[in-house]
Coordinates of C-alpha atoms in Angstrom, one line a residue:
X189 CA 0.0 0.0 0.0
X190 CA 3.0 2.3 0.3
X191 CA 3.6 5.1 2.8
X192 CA 0.3 6.5 4.2
X193 CA 0.1 10.3 3.9
X194 CA -0.7 12.4 6.9
X195 CA -0.8 16.2 7.4
X196 CA -0.5 17.5 11.0
X197 CA -1.7 14.2 12.4
X198 CA -4.6 13.9 10.0
X199 CA -4.7 11.7 6.9
X200 CA -4.8 13.5 3.6
X201 CA -7.5 12.4 1.2
X202 CA -5.0 10.0 -0.4
X203 CA -4.2 8.7 3.1
X204 CA -7.9 8.2 3.8
X205 CA -8.3 6.2 0.5
X206 CA -5.2 4.2 1.4
X207 CA -6.5 3.3 4.9
X208 CA -9.9 2.3 3.7
X209 CA -8.3 0.1 1.0
X210 CA -6.1 -1.6 3.7
X211 CA -9.2 -2.1 5.8
X212 CA -11.2 -3.6 2.9
X213 CA -8.3 -5.9 1.9
X214 CA -7.7 -7.1 5.5
X215 CA -11.4 -7.8 5.9
X216 CA -11.6 -9.7 2.6
X217 CA -8.7 -12.0 3.6
X218 CA -10.5 -12.9 6.8
X219 CA -13.8 -13.3 5.0
X220 CA -12.2 -15.7 2.6
X221 CA -11.3 -18.0 5.6
X222 CA -14.7 -17.5 7.3
X223 CA -16.5 -18.8 4.2
X224 CA -14.4 -21.8 3.5
X225 CA -16.6 -24.5 5.1
X226 CA -19.7 -23.5 3.1
X227 CA -17.8 -23.0 -0.1
X228 CA -16.4 -26.5 0.3
X229 CA -19.9 -27.9 0.5
X230 CA -20.9 -25.8 -2.5
X231 CA -18.1 -27.4 -4.5
X232 CA -19.4 -30.9 -3.7
X233 CA -22.9 -29.8 -4.5
X234 CA -21.8 -28.5 -7.9
X235 CA -20.0 -31.8 -8.5
X236 CA -23.3 -33.5 -8.0
X237 CA -25.0 -31.2 -10.5
X238 CA -22.2 -31.7 -13.0
X239 CA -22.8 -35.4 -12.7
X240 CA -26.5 -35.1 -13.6
X241 CA -28.7 -34.4 -10.6
X242 CA -32.0 -32.8 -11.4
X243 CA -34.0 -33.5 -8.3
X244 CA -33.5 -32.4 -4.7
X245 CA -33.3 -36.0 -3.4
X246 CA -31.0 -37.4 -6.2
X247 CA -28.0 -39.2 -4.9
X248 CA -24.6 -39.4 -6.6
X249 CA -22.2 -42.2 -5.9
X250 CA -18.5 -41.5 -6.3
X251 CA -16.8 -44.9 -6.8
X252 CA -14.5 -44.8 -9.8
X253 CA -11.1 -43.1 -9.4
X254 CA -11.5 -40.2 -11.8
X255 CA -14.7 -38.6 -10.3
X256 CA -13.2 -39.1 -6.9
X257 CA -10.0 -37.2 -7.8
X258 CA -11.6 -33.8 -7.2
X259 CA -13.0 -34.6 -3.7
X260 CA -11.1 -33.0 -0.8
X261 CA -9.0 -35.7 0.8
X262 CA -10.9 -38.9 -0.2
X263 CA -9.5 -42.4 -0.2
X264 CA -10.0 -45.2 -2.7
X265 CA -11.1 -47.8 -0.2
X266 CA -14.7 -46.7 0.2
X267 CA -17.5 -45.4 -2.0
X268 CA -19.0 -42.0 -1.3
X269 CA -22.8 -41.4 -1.8
X270 CA -23.9 -37.7 -1.6
X271 CA -27.0 -35.5 -1.9
X272 CA -27.6 -31.8 -1.2
X273 CA -31.4 -31.1 -0.8
X274 CA -32.8 -27.7 -0.3
X275 CA -35.3 -28.1 2.6
X276 CA -37.1 -24.9 1.7
X277 CA -38.0 -26.5 -1.7
X278 CA -38.8 -30.0 -0.5
X279 CA -40.3 -29.3 2.9
X280 CA -39.6 -31.8 5.7
X281 CA -37.6 -34.8 4.4
X282 CA -37.3 -38.4 5.7
X283 CA -33.9 -40.0 5.6
X284 CA -34.6 -43.7 5.6
X285 CA -31.3 -45.5 6.1
X286 CA -30.4 -49.2 6.2
X287 CA -28.4 -51.4 8.4
X288 CA -24.9 -52.6 7.5
X289 CA -21.4 -51.2 6.9
X290 CA -22.1 -47.6 6.1
X291 CA -20.9 -44.5 7.9
X292 CA -23.2 -41.6 7.3
X293 CA -23.7 -38.0 8.3
X294 CA -26.1 -35.1 8.0
X295 CA -24.4 -31.7 8.1
X296 CA -25.7 -28.2 7.7
X297 CA -24.1 -26.0 4.9
X298 CA -21.4 -24.9 7.3
X299 CA -20.3 -28.5 7.8
X300 CA -21.6 -28.7 11.4
X301 CA -22.8 -32.3 12.1
X302 CA -26.4 -32.7 12.9
X303 CA -26.9 -36.5 12.8
X304 CA -24.8 -39.6 12.3
X305 CA -26.3 -42.8 10.8
X306 CA -25.0 -46.3 10.1
X307 CA -22.2 -47.7 12.2
X308 CA -21.6 -44.4 14.0
X309 CA -25.3 -43.7 14.4
X310 CA -27.7 -44.5 17.2
X311 CA -28.4 -48.0 15.9
X312 CA -24.7 -48.7 15.4
X313 CA -25.5 -50.3 12.0
X314 CA -27.4 -53.2 13.6
X315 CA -30.7 -52.0 12.2
X316 CA -31.8 -49.2 9.9
X317 CA -33.7 -46.1 11.1
X318 CA -35.4 -42.9 10.0
X319 CA -34.5 -39.3 10.6
X320 CA -36.9 -36.3 9.9
X321 CA -35.0 -33.3 8.6
X322 CA -36.6 -29.9 9.1
X323 CA -35.3 -26.7 7.6
X324 CA -35.3 -23.2 9.1
X325 CA -38.8 -22.2 10.3
X326 CA -40.3 -25.7 9.6
X327 CA -42.3 -27.3 12.4
X328 CA -42.3 -31.0 13.1
X329 CA -45.5 -32.9 12.3
X330 CA -47.5 -34.5 15.1
X331 CA -46.6 -38.1 14.2
X332 CA -42.8 -38.3 14.7
X333 CA -42.6 -41.1 17.2
X334 CA -40.6 -43.3 14.8
X335 CA -38.1 -40.6 13.7
X336 CA -35.0 -38.9 14.9
X337 CA -36.0 -35.3 14.5
X338 CA -33.4 -32.8 13.3
X339 CA -33.9 -29.1 13.0
X340 CA -31.3 -27.7 10.6
X341 CA -30.1 -24.1 10.7
X342 CA -29.5 -23.9 6.9
X343 CA -31.8 -24.3 3.9
X344 CA -29.5 -26.7 2.1
X345 CA -28.1 -29.7 3.9
X346 CA -25.2 -32.0 3.1
X347 CA -26.1 -35.7 3.4
X348 CA -23.6 -38.4 2.6
X349 CA -22.5 -41.9 3.6
X350 CA -19.5 -44.0 2.9
X351 CA -19.9 -47.6 1.8
X352 CA -17.1 -49.3 3.7
X353 CA -17.2 -52.4 1.5
X354 CA -17.2 -51.2 -2.1
X355 CA -18.2 -54.6 -3.4
X356 CA -21.6 -54.1 -1.7
X357 CA -22.4 -50.7 -3.3
X358 CA -25.1 -52.1 -5.7
X359 CA -26.8 -53.8 -2.8
X360 CA -26.6 -50.9 -0.4
X361 CA -27.6 -47.9 -2.4
X362 CA -31.2 -49.0 -3.1
X363 CA -31.7 -49.4 0.6
X364 CA -31.0 -45.8 1.6
X365 CA -33.8 -43.4 0.7
X366 CA -34.6 -39.7 0.9
X367 CA -38.2 -38.5 0.3
X368 CA -40.6 -35.8 1.5
X369 CA -42.5 -36.6 4.7
X370 CA -45.7 -36.4 2.7
X371 CA -44.7 -39.4 0.7
X372 CA -43.8 -41.5 3.7
X373 CA -46.6 -44.0 3.1
X374 CA -45.5 -44.8 -0.4
X375 CA -41.9 -43.7 -0.7
X376 CA -40.3 -43.7 -4.1
X377 CA -37.1 -45.7 -4.8
X378 CA -33.9 -43.7 -4.6
X379 CA -32.5 -42.2 -7.7
X380 CA -28.7 -43.0 -7.6
X381 CA -26.5 -41.5 -10.3
X382 CA -23.0 -42.9 -10.9
X383 CA -20.4 -40.1 -11.0
X384 CA -18.3 -40.0 -14.2
X385 CA -17.1 -36.4 -14.4
X386 CA -13.7 -35.1 -13.5
X387 CA -14.8 -32.2 -11.4
X388 CA -12.8 -30.5 -8.6
X389 CA -14.5 -29.7 -5.4
X390 CA -11.7 -27.3 -4.2
X391 CA -12.6 -23.7 -3.7
X392 CA -12.7 -21.6 -6.8
X393 CA -10.1 -18.8 -7.2
X394 CA -10.2 -15.1 -7.9
X395 CA -13.6 -13.5 -8.5
X396 CA -15.3 -16.9 -8.8
X397 CA -14.7 -17.4 -5.0
X398 CA -16.6 -14.1 -4.2
X399 CA -19.4 -15.0 -6.6
X400 CA -19.8 -18.3 -4.7
X401 CA -19.9 -16.3 -1.4
X402 CA -22.5 -14.1 -2.9
X403 CA -24.6 -17.1 -3.9
X404 CA -24.3 -18.4 -0.4
X405 CA -25.3 -15.1 1.2
X406 CA -28.4 -14.7 -1.0
X407 CA -29.6 -18.2 -0.3
X408 CA -28.9 -19.0 3.3
X409 CA -30.4 -17.4 6.5
X410 CA -28.2 -15.1 8.6
X411 CA -27.1 -16.6 11.9
X412 CA -26.3 -14.5 15.0
X413 CA -22.7 -15.6 15.1
X414 CA -22.1 -14.2 11.6
X415 CA -23.7 -10.7 11.7
X416 CA -20.4 -8.9 11.9
X417 CA -19.1 -10.9 9.0
X418 CA -22.2 -9.9 7.0
X419 CA -21.4 -6.3 7.9
X420 CA -17.9 -6.6 6.5
X421 CA -19.3 -8.3 3.3
X422 CA -21.7 -5.5 2.8
X423 CA -18.8 -3.1 2.8
X424 CA -17.3 -5.1 0.0
X425 CA -20.5 -5.1 -2.1
X426 CA -22.0 -8.5 -1.0
X427 CA -25.3 -8.0 0.7
X428 CA -28.4 -10.1 1.0
X429 CA -31.1 -8.9 -1.4
X430 CA -28.8 -6.7 -3.5
X431 CA -26.9 -7.4 -6.7
X432 CA -23.1 -8.0 -6.5
X433 CA -21.5 -5.7 -9.1
X434 CA -18.0 -4.7 -8.1
X435 CA -16.0 -2.2 -10.2
X436 CA -12.6 -3.0 -11.7
X437 CA -10.8 -1.6 -8.7
X438 CA -12.8 -3.6 -6.2
X439 CA -12.4 -6.8 -8.3
X440 CA -8.6 -6.4 -8.2
X441 CA -8.7 -6.0 -4.4
X442 CA -11.0 -9.1 -4.0
X443 CA -8.8 -11.2 -6.3
X444 CA -5.7 -10.3 -4.4
X445 CA -7.4 -10.9 -1.1
X446 CA -8.6 -14.3 -2.2
X447 CA -5.1 -15.3 -3.2
X448 CA -3.6 -14.2 0.2
X449 CA -6.5 -15.7 2.0
X450 CA -5.8 -19.1 0.4
X451 CA -2.1 -18.8 1.2
X452 CA -2.9 -18.1 4.9
X453 CA -5.4 -21.0 4.9
X454 CA -2.6 -23.3 3.6
X455 CA -0.2 -22.1 6.2
X456 CA -2.8 -22.8 8.9
X457 CA -3.2 -26.3 7.5
X458 CA 0.5 -27.1 7.4
X459 CA 1.5 -25.3 10.6
X460 CA -1.3 -25.5 13.1
X461 CA -0.1 -22.7 15.4
X462 CA -3.4 -22.6 17.2
X463 CA -2.8 -26.1 18.7
X464 CA 0.6 -26.8 20.1
X465 CA 1.8 -30.3 20.8
X466 CA -0.4 -31.8 18.1
X467 CA 1.9 -34.7 17.1
X468 CA 0.6 -38.2 17.5
X469 CA 3.9 -39.0 19.2
X470 CA 6.7 -36.7 20.3
X471 CA 9.2 -38.6 18.1
X472 CA 6.9 -38.5 15.0
X473 CA 6.1 -36.0 12.2
X474 CA 2.6 -37.4 12.1
X475 CA 0.0 -35.1 13.6
X476 CA -3.7 -35.2 14.2
X477 CA -5.3 -33.8 11.1
X478 CA -8.8 -33.1 12.4
X479 CA -8.6 -30.7 15.4
X480 CA -11.6 -28.5 14.9
X481 CA -14.5 -29.1 17.3
X482 CA -17.2 -30.5 15.1
X483 CA -19.6 -27.9 16.6
X484 CA -17.1 -25.3 15.7
X485 CA -17.6 -23.8 19.1
X486 CA -15.5 -23.2 22.2
X487 CA -16.8 -22.1 25.6
X488 CA -16.3 -18.3 24.9
X489 CA -16.1 -18.1 21.1
X490 CA -16.7 -19.8 17.8
X491 CA -13.6 -21.3 16.1
X492 CA -12.1 -19.7 13.1
X493 CA -8.5 -20.8 12.4
X494 CA -9.2 -24.5 13.3
X495 CA -12.2 -24.7 10.9
X496 CA -10.2 -22.9 8.2
X497 CA -7.5 -25.4 8.6
X498 CA -9.7 -28.5 8.3
X499 CA -12.2 -27.4 5.7
X500 CA -9.5 -26.0 3.5
X501 CA -8.0 -29.5 3.1
X502 CA -11.0 -31.8 3.8
X503 CA -14.8 -32.2 3.6
X504 CA -16.9 -33.2 6.5
X505 CA -16.6 -33.5 10.3
X506 CA -18.3 -35.4 13.0
X507 CA -17.8 -36.5 16.5
X508 CA -17.2 -40.0 15.3
X509 CA -14.1 -38.7 13.4
X510 CA -12.4 -37.5 16.6
X511 CA -13.3 -40.3 19.0
X512 CA -10.6 -41.8 21.2
X513 CA -12.8 -44.9 21.9
X514 CA -11.3 -48.0 20.2
X515 CA -13.5 -49.7 17.6
X516 CA -15.8 -46.7 17.2
X517 CA -15.5 -44.1 14.4
X518 CA -12.2 -43.2 12.9
X519 CA -9.1 -41.1 13.4
X520 CA -7.0 -39.2 10.9
X521 CA -3.3 -38.6 11.0
X522 CA -1.4 -36.5 8.4
X523 CA 2.2 -35.5 7.7
X524 CA 3.4 -32.8 5.4
X525 CA 7.1 -33.3 6.1
X526 CA 9.6 -36.2 6.0
X527 CA 11.6 -37.4 9.0
X528 CA 14.2 -34.6 8.5
X529 CA 11.5 -32.0 8.7
X530 CA 11.6 -31.1 5.0
X531 CA 8.4 -30.5 3.1
X532 CA 7.2 -33.5 1.1
X533 CA 8.1 -33.2 -2.6
X534 CA 6.0 -34.8 -5.3
X535 CA 9.2 -35.1 -7.4
X536 CA 10.8 -37.5 -4.9
X537 CA 10.2 -41.0 -3.7
X538 CA 9.5 -41.7 0.0
X539 CA 9.4 -44.9 2.0
X540 CA 6.9 -45.6 4.8
X541 CA 7.5 -48.4 7.3
X542 CA 4.3 -49.7 8.9
X543 CA 4.6 -52.2 11.8
X544 CA 2.6 -55.5 11.5
X545 CA -1.0 -55.7 12.5
X546 CA -2.0 -52.1 12.8
X547 CA -5.0 -51.8 15.2
X548 CA -8.3 -51.5 13.3
X549 CA -11.8 -52.9 13.1
X550 CA -13.0 -52.1 9.6
X551 CA -9.9 -50.9 7.6
X552 CA -7.0 -48.6 7.5
X553 CA -5.6 -46.8 4.5
X554 CA -2.6 -44.6 3.6
X555 CA -3.5 -42.0 1.0
X556 CA -1.2 -39.6 -0.9
X557 CA -2.6 -36.3 -1.9
X558 CA -1.5 -33.4 -4.1
X559 CA -0.9 -30.1 -2.4
X560 CA -4.5 -29.2 -3.4
X561 CA -5.6 -32.1 -1.2
X562 CA -7.1 -34.2 -3.9
X563 CA -6.0 -37.5 -5.3
X564 CA -3.1 -37.7 -7.8
X565 CA -4.2 -37.3 -11.3
X566 CA -3.5 -40.8 -12.6
X567 CA -5.5 -43.3 -14.5
X568 CA -4.7 -46.1 -12.1
X569 CA -5.8 -46.3 -8.5
X570 CA -2.6 -45.3 -6.7
X571 CA -4.0 -42.5 -4.5
X572 CA -4.8 -44.8 -1.5
X573 CA -2.0 -47.2 -2.0
X574 CA -2.6 -49.8 0.6
X575 CA -5.2 -51.3 2.8
X576 CA -5.1 -53.8 5.7
X577 CA -5.8 -56.8 3.5
X578 CA -3.6 -55.8 0.6
X579 CA -0.1 -55.4 2.1
X580 CA 2.7 -56.5 -0.3
X581 CA 5.0 -59.4 0.6
X582 CA 8.0 -57.2 0.9
X583 CA 8.8 -56.6 4.6
X584 CA 10.7 -53.9 6.3
X585 CA 13.2 -54.2 9.1
X586 CA 10.5 -53.7 11.6
X587 CA 8.5 -56.7 10.4
X588 CA 5.8 -54.7 8.7
X589 CA 5.2 -53.8 5.0
X590 CA 7.3 -51.2 3.3
X591 CA 5.3 -48.8 1.2
X592 CA 6.5 -46.4 -1.5
X593 CA 4.4 -43.3 -2.2
X594 CA 4.8 -43.7 -6.0
X595 CA 4.7 -47.5 -6.2
X596 CA 8.4 -47.7 -7.1
X597 CA 11.4 -49.5 -5.5
X598 CA 13.9 -46.7 -6.0
X599 CA 15.9 -45.4 -3.1
X600 CA 14.4 -42.3 -1.5
X601 CA 13.9 -40.3 1.6
X602 CA 12.0 -41.9 4.5
X603 CA 8.8 -40.7 6.0
X604 CA 10.1 -42.5 9.0
X605 CA 10.6 -46.0 10.4
X606 CA 7.7 -47.3 12.4
X607 CA 5.7 -44.3 11.2
X608 CA 7.9 -42.0 13.1
X609 CA 8.5 -39.7 10.1

């Protein structure tokens, strides 16, 4: 911004313009981070639309490698089945889910979990169940005795489940239904579309990001926690009920702010300064990846940096994803550096030692991502390289399998013996 002009302690007109431009730019970089969870859901919703959804209750299954490439931090060991209904359009919806090996979640548009179903739900996968989803301002009908009733704070909700045994996808998908409450006595079969498009879910860049934010603001209700953010958006030309028409100077500022906002988000992801001592073990480079409270709340404030970190690199959060109870839910570890503390480099080979018999109930997987947190763009399934039942015969010095991030057997740097990279 250069040197700010003052005259006798007062800013000149040029100084005033400079200060306001600084204020707008600083606010825009923070607003970029604030919007990340919702823009991540919007990316997935747009992926569904690109793959052919036409109805509010259409499901899309992401099973093949190519359509899964663009999902934020997926793996190749499970199938993902997603839908994004607008409850204002549909009215109250019934989620009719099956028993079996699925892990499902209902989230609002800000990725706050509202309900788990399947193995991590109230029935623990032993039986199916029904949830009644109500949007803002919608009242529950009188006859809800057989339903888990959920009041969602956003119009559009994100509903998805993972099929933990991909070989059962054709059996499982017809059993999980979503239909209006008024059709409960004769529910239609689910419409399930197989994803084929190579569509990235990552946040758009430049003005496309702010256009997405404007779409969000126009559609979703204002929450009390966000009123100051809405005030800052209004100063940048994004306001509910009004057109978004920035001039060239404002476009340049917003484009630059989006670029810096993304770089700050990336720094928060790789260096979680808001949570010290986050390593899985003191001698390891591995750290806990999911550190945001799924509610996104602390006792005295709502979280900002932790949710920026997680939702910049991933999609979805639930209490089952942070559990410390063995045999329930899942846990996520990540590393961005090798054992020497150097950033991982896609142009190099790395070796990962895994001890024999890692503790698990369903499966474990090691997945390699590009810096954009999506799967490598390859025609063969090498993103999630290994699973508990697919370890190669080659053994490391610790008695466990030796894995190479690129599938080769060349010499390279180590992520760390015994996972201690």
